[in-house]
Tab-separated table of C-alpha atoms in Angstrom:
chain	number	residue	atom	x	y	z
A	47	UNK	CA	0.134	0.028	0.180
A	48	UNK	CA	1.558	2.987	-1.135
A	49	UNK	CA	1.997	5.689	1.817
A	50	UNK	CA	2.648	9.410	1.686
A	51	UNK	CA	3.075	11.021	4.749
A	52	UNK	CA	3.490	15.105	5.312
A	53	UNK	CA	5.191	16.291	8.751
A	54	UNK	CA	2.195	18.510	9.338
A	55	UNK	CA	-1.968	18.413	9.564
A	56	UNK	CA	-1.773	21.628	11.125
A	57	UNK	CA	0.607	24.429	10.936
A	58	UNK	CA	0.576	28.318	12.155
A	59	UNK	CA	2.933	30.816	11.144
A	60	UNK	CA	3.451	34.395	11.192
A	61	UNK	CA	4.252	36.353	8.376
A	62	UNK	CA	7.388	36.844	7.528
A	63	UNK	CA	8.820	33.650	8.836
A	64	UNK	CA	10.569	31.059	6.622
A	65	UNK	CA	8.496	27.633	6.449
A	66	UNK	CA	9.251	23.860	5.928
A	67	UNK	CA	6.858	21.813	4.607
A	68	UNK	CA	7.749	17.969	4.518
A	69	UNK	CA	6.858	15.210	2.372
A	70	UNK	CA	8.108	11.658	2.521
A	71	UNK	CA	6.882	8.439	0.190
A	72	UNK	CA	7.454	5.237	0.608
A	73	UNK	CA	7.101	3.865	-2.836
A	74	UNK	CA	10.167	4.232	-4.382
A	75	UNK	CA	8.007	6.942	-6.939
A	76	UNK	CA	10.204	9.242	-9.242
A	77	UNK	CA	7.722	11.825	-9.387
A	78	UNK	CA	6.628	14.280	-6.251
A	79	UNK	CA	4.146	16.974	-6.418
A	80	UNK	CA	3.427	20.135	-4.253
A	81	UNK	CA	-0.209	21.762	-4.726
A	82	UNK	CA	-1.906	23.893	-2.836
A	83	UNK	CA	-6.207	23.736	-2.424
A	84	UNK	CA	-8.262	26.585	-2.016
A	85	UNK	CA	-11.697	26.675	-1.885
A	86	UNK	CA	-13.540	26.977	-5.683
A	87	UNK	CA	-10.192	26.696	-7.176
A	88	UNK	CA	-9.303	22.898	-6.656
A	89	UNK	CA	-6.005	22.135	-6.794
A	90	UNK	CA	-3.058	24.183	-8.272
A	91	UNK	CA	0.208	22.877	-8.992
A	92	UNK	CA	3.020	24.635	-7.131
A	93	UNK	CA	6.235	22.608	-8.227
A	94	UNK	CA	7.074	18.999	-9.112
A	95	UNK	CA	9.995	16.734	-9.625
A	96	UNK	CA	10.887	14.036	-11.486
A	97	UNK	CA	14.047	12.790	-10.008
A	98	UNK	CA	16.259	13.436	-7.356
A	99	UNK	CA	17.680	17.078	-7.651
A	100	UNK	CA	15.332	18.108	-9.957
A	101	UNK	CA	12.547	20.315	-9.716
A	102	UNK	CA	10.249	21.970	-12.125
A	103	UNK	CA	7.681	25.379	-11.895
A	104	UNK	CA	4.272	24.524	-11.795
A	105	UNK	CA	1.381	26.641	-12.445
A	106	UNK	CA	1.722	28.896	-8.987
A	107	UNK	CA	5.194	29.009	-8.219
A	108	UNK	CA	6.235	32.349	-6.864
A	109	UNK	CA	6.811	32.953	-3.322
A	110	UNK	CA	7.666	29.146	-2.935
A	111	UNK	CA	10.670	26.614	-3.602
A	112	UNK	CA	11.159	23.215	-3.053
A	113	UNK	CA	14.177	20.712	-2.734
A	114	UNK	CA	14.587	16.950	-3.042
A	115	UNK	CA	18.094	15.658	-1.621
A	116	UNK	CA	16.655	12.246	-1.666
A	117	UNK	CA	14.111	9.934	-3.819
A	118	UNK	CA	12.058	9.557	-1.265
A	119	UNK	CA	11.412	13.188	0.305
A	120	UNK	CA	10.255	16.366	-1.374
A	121	UNK	CA	10.088	19.641	0.744
A	122	UNK	CA	8.528	22.774	0.172
A	123	UNK	CA	9.902	26.147	1.661
A	124	UNK	CA	7.883	29.015	1.907
A	125	UNK	CA	11.268	31.621	2.102
A	126	UNK	CA	8.791	34.780	3.728
A	127	UNK	CA	5.251	33.496	4.610
A	128	UNK	CA	2.339	35.810	3.503
A	129	UNK	CA	-1.041	35.510	4.637
A	130	UNK	CA	-2.545	35.035	1.352
A	131	UNK	CA	0.005	31.846	1.204
A	132	UNK	CA	-2.890	30.466	3.983
A	133	UNK	CA	-4.217	27.264	2.516
A	134	UNK	CA	-4.358	23.385	2.108
A	135	UNK	CA	-0.808	21.925	1.162
A	136	UNK	CA	-1.056	18.507	-0.676
A	137	UNK	CA	2.087	16.305	-1.798
A	138	UNK	CA	1.694	13.710	-4.201
A	139	UNK	CA	3.956	11.220	-5.755
A	140	UNK	CA	3.775	8.700	-8.760
A	141	UNK	CA	5.310	6.531	-10.830
A	142	UNK	CA	7.204	7.160	-13.987
A	143	UNK	CA	4.914	7.344	-17.085
A	144	UNK	CA	5.708	4.465	-18.704
A	145	UNK	CA	4.981	2.281	-15.794
A	146	UNK	CA	1.865	3.541	-14.732
A	147	UNK	CA	-1.339	5.477	-15.788
A	148	UNK	CA	-0.147	8.919	-14.342
A	149	UNK	CA	-2.435	7.916	-11.215
A	150	UNK	CA	-0.853	10.017	-8.225
A	151	UNK	CA	-1.311	9.764	-4.880
A	152	UNK	CA	-1.935	11.951	-1.676
A	153	UNK	CA	-0.621	12.441	1.477
A	154	UNK	CA	-3.312	13.842	3.894
A	155	UNK	CA	-2.402	17.771	3.641
A	156	UNK	CA	-1.086	20.373	5.797
A	157	UNK	CA	-3.224	23.303	6.690
A	158	UNK	CA	-1.071	26.361	6.851
A	159	UNK	CA	-2.284	29.538	8.704
A	160	UNK	CA	-0.142	32.530	8.414
A	161	UNK	CA	-1.062	35.018	10.803
B	217	UNK	CA	-3.093	25.168	-20.563
B	218	UNK	CA	-5.709	22.436	-19.988
B	219	UNK	CA	-8.974	23.771	-18.699
B	220	UNK	CA	-11.369	21.426	-16.321
B	221	UNK	CA	-14.463	22.513	-15.383
B	222	UNK	CA	-16.847	21.448	-12.520
B	223	UNK	CA	-20.085	22.564	-11.000
B	224	UNK	CA	-19.378	23.308	-7.450
B	225	UNK	CA	-22.439	21.768	-5.418
B	226	UNK	CA	-24.605	18.646	-5.426
B	227	UNK	CA	-27.000	17.667	-2.992
B	228	UNK	CA	-29.197	14.765	-3.271
B	229	UNK	CA	-31.346	12.175	-1.062
B	230	UNK	CA	-29.591	9.229	0.264
B	231	UNK	CA	-30.308	6.241	-1.731
B	232	UNK	CA	-30.991	8.167	-5.166
B	233	UNK	CA	-28.380	8.133	-7.958
B	234	UNK	CA	-25.888	11.296	-8.163
B	235	UNK	CA	-24.017	12.165	-11.209
B	236	UNK	CA	-21.373	14.342	-11.093
B	237	UNK	CA	-20.351	16.125	-14.399
B	238	UNK	CA	-17.198	17.954	-15.925
B	239	UNK	CA	-15.792	19.236	-18.817
B	240	UNK	CA	-12.194	19.369	-20.031
B	241	UNK	CA	-10.577	21.295	-23.072
B	242	UNK	CA	-7.449	19.182	-23.958
B	243	UNK	CA	-8.271	15.915	-26.632
B	244	UNK	CA	-5.085	14.388	-26.020
B	245	UNK	CA	-5.874	13.718	-22.352
B	246	UNK	CA	-4.728	10.272	-22.215
B	247	UNK	CA	-6.225	9.227	-18.576
B	248	UNK	CA	-9.038	10.420	-17.181
B	249	UNK	CA	-10.039	10.278	-13.310
B	250	UNK	CA	-12.026	10.738	-10.734
B	251	UNK	CA	-10.812	11.355	-6.843
B	252	UNK	CA	-12.446	11.769	-3.752
B	253	UNK	CA	-11.877	14.137	-0.396
B	254	UNK	CA	-13.605	13.388	2.464
B	255	UNK	CA	-13.333	16.299	5.047
B	256	UNK	CA	-9.644	16.729	6.390
B	257	UNK	CA	-7.966	14.208	4.281
B	258	UNK	CA	-5.980	13.835	1.301
B	259	UNK	CA	-7.478	12.811	-2.267
B	260	UNK	CA	-8.397	9.127	-3.007
B	261	UNK	CA	-8.559	7.790	-6.654
B	262	UNK	CA	-11.987	6.567	-6.856
B	263	UNK	CA	-11.523	5.196	-10.774
B	264	UNK	CA	-10.078	6.384	-13.931
B	265	UNK	CA	-11.011	5.344	-17.224
B	266	UNK	CA	-8.642	5.677	-20.406
B	267	UNK	CA	-9.472	7.596	-23.023
B	268	UNK	CA	-10.489	4.871	-25.895
B	269	UNK	CA	-13.183	3.237	-23.698
B	270	UNK	CA	-16.907	5.234	-23.217
B	271	UNK	CA	-17.806	3.402	-19.975
B	272	UNK	CA	-16.277	2.062	-16.909
B	273	UNK	CA	-18.646	0.571	-13.998
B	274	UNK	CA	-16.710	-0.311	-10.654
B	275	UNK	CA	-19.658	-1.559	-8.278
B	276	UNK	CA	-21.731	1.605	-7.445
B	277	UNK	CA	-19.773	3.993	-9.840
B	278	UNK	CA	-20.423	4.605	-13.462
B	279	UNK	CA	-18.092	6.515	-15.272
B	280	UNK	CA	-19.018	7.924	-19.084
B	281	UNK	CA	-16.966	9.590	-21.499
B	282	UNK	CA	-17.573	11.259	-24.491
B	283	UNK	CA	-14.971	12.479	-26.155
B	284	UNK	CA	-16.520	14.260	-29.258
B	285	UNK	CA	-18.404	16.596	-26.339
B	286	UNK	CA	-14.928	16.267	-23.648
B	287	UNK	CA	-17.423	15.306	-21.193
B	288	UNK	CA	-17.006	13.481	-18.321
B	289	UNK	CA	-19.504	11.964	-15.684
B	290	UNK	CA	-19.562	10.015	-12.465
B	291	UNK	CA	-22.446	8.336	-11.249
B	292	UNK	CA	-22.936	7.045	-7.887
B	293	UNK	CA	-25.773	4.572	-7.415
B	294	UNK	CA	-27.945	4.489	-4.156
B	295	UNK	CA	-25.715	7.213	-2.768
B	296	UNK	CA	-25.012	6.822	1.155
B	297	UNK	CA	-24.119	9.467	4.000
B	298	UNK	CA	-21.130	7.975	4.109
B	299	UNK	CA	-20.440	9.328	-0.083
B	300	UNK	CA	-20.539	13.224	1.017
B	301	UNK	CA	-17.249	14.226	-0.009
B	302	UNK	CA	-15.749	16.625	-2.287
B	303	UNK	CA	-15.368	14.670	-5.647
B	304	UNK	CA	-12.441	15.859	-8.638
B	305	UNK	CA	-11.874	15.553	-11.881
B	306	UNK	CA	-8.677	15.107	-13.166
B	307	UNK	CA	-6.910	14.723	-16.757
B	308	UNK	CA	-3.959	13.687	-17.754
B	309	UNK	CA	-1.871	16.456	-20.006
B	310	UNK	CA	1.033	15.974	-22.390
B	311	UNK	CA	3.557	16.078	-19.229
B	312	UNK	CA	3.009	14.131	-16.483
B	313	UNK	CA	1.188	16.551	-15.062
B	314	UNK	CA	-2.629	16.396	-14.242
B	315	UNK	CA	-4.822	19.322	-14.021
B	316	UNK	CA	-7.811	19.272	-11.680
B	317	UNK	CA	-11.290	20.503	-11.782
B	318	UNK	CA	-12.340	22.807	-8.636
B	319	UNK	CA	-13.801	20.174	-6.824
B	320	UNK	CA	-17.805	19.000	-6.591
B	321	UNK	CA	-19.006	19.264	-2.764
B	322	UNK	CA	-21.538	16.386	-2.498
B	323	UNK	CA	-24.160	16.657	0.262
B	324	UNK	CA	-26.272	13.171	0.962
B	325	UNK	CA	-29.770	13.912	2.571
B	326	UNK	CA	-31.313	11.767	4.852
């Protein structure tokens, strides 16, 4: 059974703080993704990674960065948190496309509040 | 880029069928998915359909795909209160990414 875990379910941070969100998957997936979820907007892709030390921007990368030093771990970094980054953050992982149907497996999410 | 549209809300009575609709713009999408999100949880894959299929049935779930109209639907038979959740339509694009709709909040009334 695929398991994707996220370091925190709830986080409260102050404006200007540096915030780290961690995601770990245990299925040796090559692909990992970070989304934010806001009511009425669905899931929007922030960054993704197809391999260790590799990253690509998604649709809304501004204000975020990522790190993938190990295959199983993908970190999302908010360099200087702002109130408009208050959201639910979801991590996902998937097999390489030639092995799968592109299906993504999701973690439980981190609800971040920036005050 | 790809655009995926869903209505935001749907209410049904317990025991009735629910139909959640989705439209998309990219006709080259290979796989189309339905995910379910229960309160406070991540997304869970319910089912998916390959683009060369018209229909897929899995117990109480029926997925219909109309490629000509770029329309995907999810029918839940005999809807139960445990089916109350947000349902997301997603489509695979030209890369390894998925594009998600806004989600449909399904409320099942007793």
